[in-house]
Short mmCIF file of C-alpha atoms in Angstrom, two decimals:
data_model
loop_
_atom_site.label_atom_id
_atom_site.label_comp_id
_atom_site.label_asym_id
_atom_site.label_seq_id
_atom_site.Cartn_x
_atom_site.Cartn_y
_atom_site.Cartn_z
CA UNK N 111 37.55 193.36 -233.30
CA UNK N 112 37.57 189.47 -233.73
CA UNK N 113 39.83 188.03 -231.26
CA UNK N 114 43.00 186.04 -232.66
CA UNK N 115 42.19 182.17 -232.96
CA UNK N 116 38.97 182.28 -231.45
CA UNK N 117 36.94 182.13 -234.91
CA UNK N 118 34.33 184.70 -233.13
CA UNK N 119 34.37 188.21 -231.24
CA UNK N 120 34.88 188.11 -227.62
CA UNK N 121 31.94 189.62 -225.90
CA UNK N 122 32.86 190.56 -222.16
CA UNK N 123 29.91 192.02 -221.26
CA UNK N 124 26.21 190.92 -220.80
CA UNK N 125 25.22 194.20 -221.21
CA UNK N 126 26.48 194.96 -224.65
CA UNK N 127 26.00 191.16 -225.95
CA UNK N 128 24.53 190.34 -229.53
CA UNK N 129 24.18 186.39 -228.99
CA UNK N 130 21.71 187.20 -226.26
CA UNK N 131 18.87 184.82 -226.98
CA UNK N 132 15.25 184.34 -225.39
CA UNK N 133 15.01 182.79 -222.22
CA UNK N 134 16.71 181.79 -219.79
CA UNK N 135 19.38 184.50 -217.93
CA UNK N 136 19.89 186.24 -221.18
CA UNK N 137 16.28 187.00 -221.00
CA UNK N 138 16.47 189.33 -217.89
CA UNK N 139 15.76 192.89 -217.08
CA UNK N 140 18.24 195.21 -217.18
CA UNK N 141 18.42 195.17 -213.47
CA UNK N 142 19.37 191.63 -212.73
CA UNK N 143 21.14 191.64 -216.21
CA UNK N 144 23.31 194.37 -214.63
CA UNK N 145 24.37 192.54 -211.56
CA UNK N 146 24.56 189.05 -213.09
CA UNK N 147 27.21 190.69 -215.21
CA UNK N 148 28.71 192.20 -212.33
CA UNK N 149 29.53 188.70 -210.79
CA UNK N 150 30.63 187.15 -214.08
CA UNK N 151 33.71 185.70 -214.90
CA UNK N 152 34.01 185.49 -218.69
CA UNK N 153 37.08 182.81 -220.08
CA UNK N 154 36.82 181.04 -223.89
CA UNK N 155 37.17 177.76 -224.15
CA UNK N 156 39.11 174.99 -227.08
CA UNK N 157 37.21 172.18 -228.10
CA UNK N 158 37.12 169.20 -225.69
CA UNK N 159 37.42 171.46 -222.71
CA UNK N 160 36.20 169.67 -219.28
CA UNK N 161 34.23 172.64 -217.38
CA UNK N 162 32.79 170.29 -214.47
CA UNK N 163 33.04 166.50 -213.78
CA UNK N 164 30.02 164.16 -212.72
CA UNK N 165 30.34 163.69 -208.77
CA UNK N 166 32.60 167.36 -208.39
CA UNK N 167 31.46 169.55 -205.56
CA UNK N 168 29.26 172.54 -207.44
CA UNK N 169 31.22 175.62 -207.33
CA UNK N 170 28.91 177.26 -209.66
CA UNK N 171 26.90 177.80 -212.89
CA UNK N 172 28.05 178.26 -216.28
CA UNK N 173 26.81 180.16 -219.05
CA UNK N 174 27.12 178.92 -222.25
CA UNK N 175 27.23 181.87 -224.48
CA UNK N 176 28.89 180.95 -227.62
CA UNK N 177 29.45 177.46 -228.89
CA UNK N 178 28.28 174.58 -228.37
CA UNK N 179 28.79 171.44 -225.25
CA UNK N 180 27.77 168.13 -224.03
CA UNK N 181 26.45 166.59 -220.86
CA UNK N 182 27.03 163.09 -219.97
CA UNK N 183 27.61 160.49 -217.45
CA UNK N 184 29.15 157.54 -216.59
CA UNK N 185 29.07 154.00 -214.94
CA UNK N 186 31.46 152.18 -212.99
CA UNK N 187 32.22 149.78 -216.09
CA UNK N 188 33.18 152.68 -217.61
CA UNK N 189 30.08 153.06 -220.27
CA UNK N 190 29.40 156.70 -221.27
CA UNK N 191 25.82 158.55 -221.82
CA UNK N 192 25.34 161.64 -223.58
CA UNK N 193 22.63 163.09 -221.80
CA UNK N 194 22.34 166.44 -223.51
CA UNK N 195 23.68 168.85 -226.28
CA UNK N 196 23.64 172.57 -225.22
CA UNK N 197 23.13 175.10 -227.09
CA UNK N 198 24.24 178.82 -226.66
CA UNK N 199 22.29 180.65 -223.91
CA UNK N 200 21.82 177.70 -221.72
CA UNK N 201 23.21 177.19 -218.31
CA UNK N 202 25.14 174.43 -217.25
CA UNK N 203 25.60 172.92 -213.77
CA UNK N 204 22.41 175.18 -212.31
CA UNK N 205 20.78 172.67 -210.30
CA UNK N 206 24.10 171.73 -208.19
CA UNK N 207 24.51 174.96 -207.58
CA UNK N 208 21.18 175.63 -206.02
CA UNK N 209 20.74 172.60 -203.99
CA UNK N 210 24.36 172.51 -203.07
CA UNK N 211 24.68 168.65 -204.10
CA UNK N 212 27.51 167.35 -206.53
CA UNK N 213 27.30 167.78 -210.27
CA UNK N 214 25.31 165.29 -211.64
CA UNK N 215 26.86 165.79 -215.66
CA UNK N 216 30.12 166.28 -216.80
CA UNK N 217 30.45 168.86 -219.29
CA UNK N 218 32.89 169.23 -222.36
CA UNK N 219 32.83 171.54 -224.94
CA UNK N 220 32.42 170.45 -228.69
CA UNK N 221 33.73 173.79 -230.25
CA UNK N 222 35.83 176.87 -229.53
CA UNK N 223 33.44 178.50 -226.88
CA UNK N 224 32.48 181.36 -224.72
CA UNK N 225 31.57 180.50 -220.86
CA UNK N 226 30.36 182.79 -217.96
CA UNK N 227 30.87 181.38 -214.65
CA UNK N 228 29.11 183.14 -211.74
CA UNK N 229 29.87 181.34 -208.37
CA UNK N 230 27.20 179.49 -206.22
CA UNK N 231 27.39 182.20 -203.88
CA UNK N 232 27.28 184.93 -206.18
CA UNK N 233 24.33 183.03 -208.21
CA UNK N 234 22.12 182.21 -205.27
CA UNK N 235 22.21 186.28 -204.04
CA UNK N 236 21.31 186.94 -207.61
CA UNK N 237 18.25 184.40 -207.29
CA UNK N 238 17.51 185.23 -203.87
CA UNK N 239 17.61 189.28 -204.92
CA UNK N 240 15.74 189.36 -207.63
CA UNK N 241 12.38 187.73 -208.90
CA UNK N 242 12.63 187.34 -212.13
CA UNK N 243 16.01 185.73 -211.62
CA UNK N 244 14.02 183.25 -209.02
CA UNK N 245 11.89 182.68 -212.08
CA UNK N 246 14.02 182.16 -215.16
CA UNK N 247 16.22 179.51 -212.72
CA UNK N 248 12.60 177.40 -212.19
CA UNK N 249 11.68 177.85 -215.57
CA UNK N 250 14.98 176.32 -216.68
CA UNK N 251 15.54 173.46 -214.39
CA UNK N 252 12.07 172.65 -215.07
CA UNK N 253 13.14 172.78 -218.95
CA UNK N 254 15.98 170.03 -217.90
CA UNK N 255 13.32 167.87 -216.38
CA UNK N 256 11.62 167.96 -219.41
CA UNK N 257 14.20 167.65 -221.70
CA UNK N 258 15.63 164.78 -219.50
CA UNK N 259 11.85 162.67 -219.86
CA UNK N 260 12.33 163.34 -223.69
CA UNK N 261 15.64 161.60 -223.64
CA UNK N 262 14.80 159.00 -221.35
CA UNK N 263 11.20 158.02 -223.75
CA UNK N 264 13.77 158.22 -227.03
CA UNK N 265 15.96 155.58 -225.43
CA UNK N 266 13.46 153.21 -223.80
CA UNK N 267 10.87 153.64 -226.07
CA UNK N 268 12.59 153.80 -229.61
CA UNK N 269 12.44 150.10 -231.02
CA UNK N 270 15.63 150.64 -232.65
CA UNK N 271 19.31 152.17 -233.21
CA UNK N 272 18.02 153.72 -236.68
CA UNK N 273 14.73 154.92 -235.40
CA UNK N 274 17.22 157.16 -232.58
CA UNK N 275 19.41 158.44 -234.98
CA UNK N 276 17.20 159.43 -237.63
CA UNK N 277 14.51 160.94 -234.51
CA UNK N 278 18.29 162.58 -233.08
CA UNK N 279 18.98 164.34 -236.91
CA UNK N 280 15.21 165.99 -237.19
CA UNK N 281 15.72 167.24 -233.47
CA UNK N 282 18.78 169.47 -234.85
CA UNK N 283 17.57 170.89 -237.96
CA UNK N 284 17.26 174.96 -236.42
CA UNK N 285 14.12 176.33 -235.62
CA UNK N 286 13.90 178.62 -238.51
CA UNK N 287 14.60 175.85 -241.03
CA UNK N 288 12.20 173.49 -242.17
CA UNK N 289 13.76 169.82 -242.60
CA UNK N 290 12.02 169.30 -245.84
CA UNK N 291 14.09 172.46 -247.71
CA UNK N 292 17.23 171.30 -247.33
CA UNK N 293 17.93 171.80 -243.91
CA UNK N 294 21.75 171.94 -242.90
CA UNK N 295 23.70 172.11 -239.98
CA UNK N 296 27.66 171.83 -238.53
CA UNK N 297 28.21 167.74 -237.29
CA UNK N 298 30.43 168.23 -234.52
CA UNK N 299 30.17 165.05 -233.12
CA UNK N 300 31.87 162.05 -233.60
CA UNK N 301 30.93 158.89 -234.37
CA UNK N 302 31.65 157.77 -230.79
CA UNK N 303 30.05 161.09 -229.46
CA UNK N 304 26.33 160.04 -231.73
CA UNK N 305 26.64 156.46 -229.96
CA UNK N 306 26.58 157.33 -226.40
CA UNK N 307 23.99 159.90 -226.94
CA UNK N 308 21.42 157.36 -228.79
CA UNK N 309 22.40 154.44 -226.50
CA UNK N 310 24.42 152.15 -229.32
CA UNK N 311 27.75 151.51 -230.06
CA UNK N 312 30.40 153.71 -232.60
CA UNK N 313 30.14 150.57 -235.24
CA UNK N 314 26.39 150.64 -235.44
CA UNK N 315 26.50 154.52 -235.70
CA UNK N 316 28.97 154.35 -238.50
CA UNK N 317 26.68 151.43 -240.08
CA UNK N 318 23.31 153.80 -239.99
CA UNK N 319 24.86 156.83 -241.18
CA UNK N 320 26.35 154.86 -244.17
CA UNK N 321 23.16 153.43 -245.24
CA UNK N 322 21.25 156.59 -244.68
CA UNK N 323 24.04 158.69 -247.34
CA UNK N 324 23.56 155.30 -249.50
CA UNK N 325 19.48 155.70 -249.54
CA UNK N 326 20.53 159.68 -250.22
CA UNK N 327 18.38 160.88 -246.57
CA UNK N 328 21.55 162.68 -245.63
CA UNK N 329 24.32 164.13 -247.21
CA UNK N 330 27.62 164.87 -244.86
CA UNK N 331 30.26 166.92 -246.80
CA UNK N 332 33.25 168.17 -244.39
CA UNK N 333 31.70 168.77 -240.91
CA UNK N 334 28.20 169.91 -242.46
CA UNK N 335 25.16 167.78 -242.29
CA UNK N 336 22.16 168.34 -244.62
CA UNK N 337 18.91 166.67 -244.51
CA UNK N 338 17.95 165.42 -248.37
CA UNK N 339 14.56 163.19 -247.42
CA UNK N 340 12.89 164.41 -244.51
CA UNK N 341 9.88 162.40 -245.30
CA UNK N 342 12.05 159.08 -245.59
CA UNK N 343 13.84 160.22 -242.31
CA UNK N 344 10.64 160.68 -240.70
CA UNK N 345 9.12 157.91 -241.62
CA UNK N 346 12.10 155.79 -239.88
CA UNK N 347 12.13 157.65 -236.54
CA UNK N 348 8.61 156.68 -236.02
CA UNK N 349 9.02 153.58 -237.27
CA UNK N 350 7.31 150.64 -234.72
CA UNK N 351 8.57 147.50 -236.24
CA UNK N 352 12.12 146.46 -234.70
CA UNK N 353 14.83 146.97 -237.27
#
């Protein structure tokens, strides 16, 4: 039964989940699936929900299983970073909770969404227990590492604010969707939210977008993006001449 107000089923167990996707925990045996769900503590969460702040002590991990959050951090001038999107099936806050330093994120929610939490204690038995538990926490803090050089080359190496963006709206389009057919996809973001992720400010975000509907690359009706002229769209993320 759906749950009231939640826009989506409730799904208590791991065990009897349908959003389980490949990799990462979801991705276990049966075995370690069984007592990761045993140590779970399942709670859904509105949009703009804070589950960990940059610099708190790591209590433990969180499962994103439905919905959709951000990662980012912040300087003492108060300027604020999107690091990272996450997508269901990713976990947040892993890599405190293994080496036992502070959170190094902070992470919000950008939708209505579904969170395990499994305690530091709780999640380093599990890792400590069982292999392939061991394995799919490398694999995925090795996955952050990598995802974490992407970001890092987009921002330093990108010549410009529209190369970013337009590099930032191909990244999104699913997996199973091909840009060039009309790819299309919920914009949860706002303005603000696309600025600190590309490393720009809300007014140049606002600027780009405008002249990308105007040059029909995108179209953005309600909260839904779709992608119009992938070619043209390409062509400006790899643009190397400084707009």
């Amino acid at each position: 039964m759906r749950t009231q107000g939640y826009g989506f089923e409730r799904v208590d167990s791991c065990l009897k989940c349908t959003w389980r996707c490949k990799g990462f925990f979801c991705d276990l045996a049966p075995g370690p699936l069984k007592a990761l769900d045993a140590v779970t503590f399942t709670n859904v969460y509105p949009a703009k929900s804070v589950l960990f702040s940059e610099g708190q002590a790591a209590r433990g991990a969180f499962i994103l299983c439905h919905g959709t959050a951000k990662l980012s951090i912040s300087s003492n001038d108060g300027k604020t970073l999107i690091t990272k999107i996450v997508a269901p099936g990713e976990v947040l806050g892993l890599s405190g909770s293994i080496s036992g330093n502070p959170y190094k994120t902070t992470a919000e929610t950008l939708e209505t969404s579904q969170v395990n939490f499994v305690s530091r204690v709780e999640l380093l038995h599990l890792i400590e227990t069982y292999h392939q538990a061991s394995l799919s926490a490398g694999r995925t803090l090795a996955l952050e590492c990598e995802t974490d050089v992407d970001h890092i080359r987009a921002l330093e190496l990108s010549h410009s604010a529209t190369e970013r963006l337009a590099s930032l709206i191909l990244s999104w389009c699913p997996p199973d969707q091909h840009p060039c057919r009309g790819c299309r996809f919920p914009m949860l973001m706002t303005h603000e939210d696309l600025a600190q992720l590309i490393g720009s400010s809300r007014e140049t975000v606002t600027r780009i977008l405008k002249m990308f509907r105007q040059k029909k690359l995108i179209s953005i009706k309600g909260s839904t993006l779709t992608i119009l002229n992938c070619d043209a769209l390409e062509g400006l993320a790899q643009d190397e001449q400084p707009a």
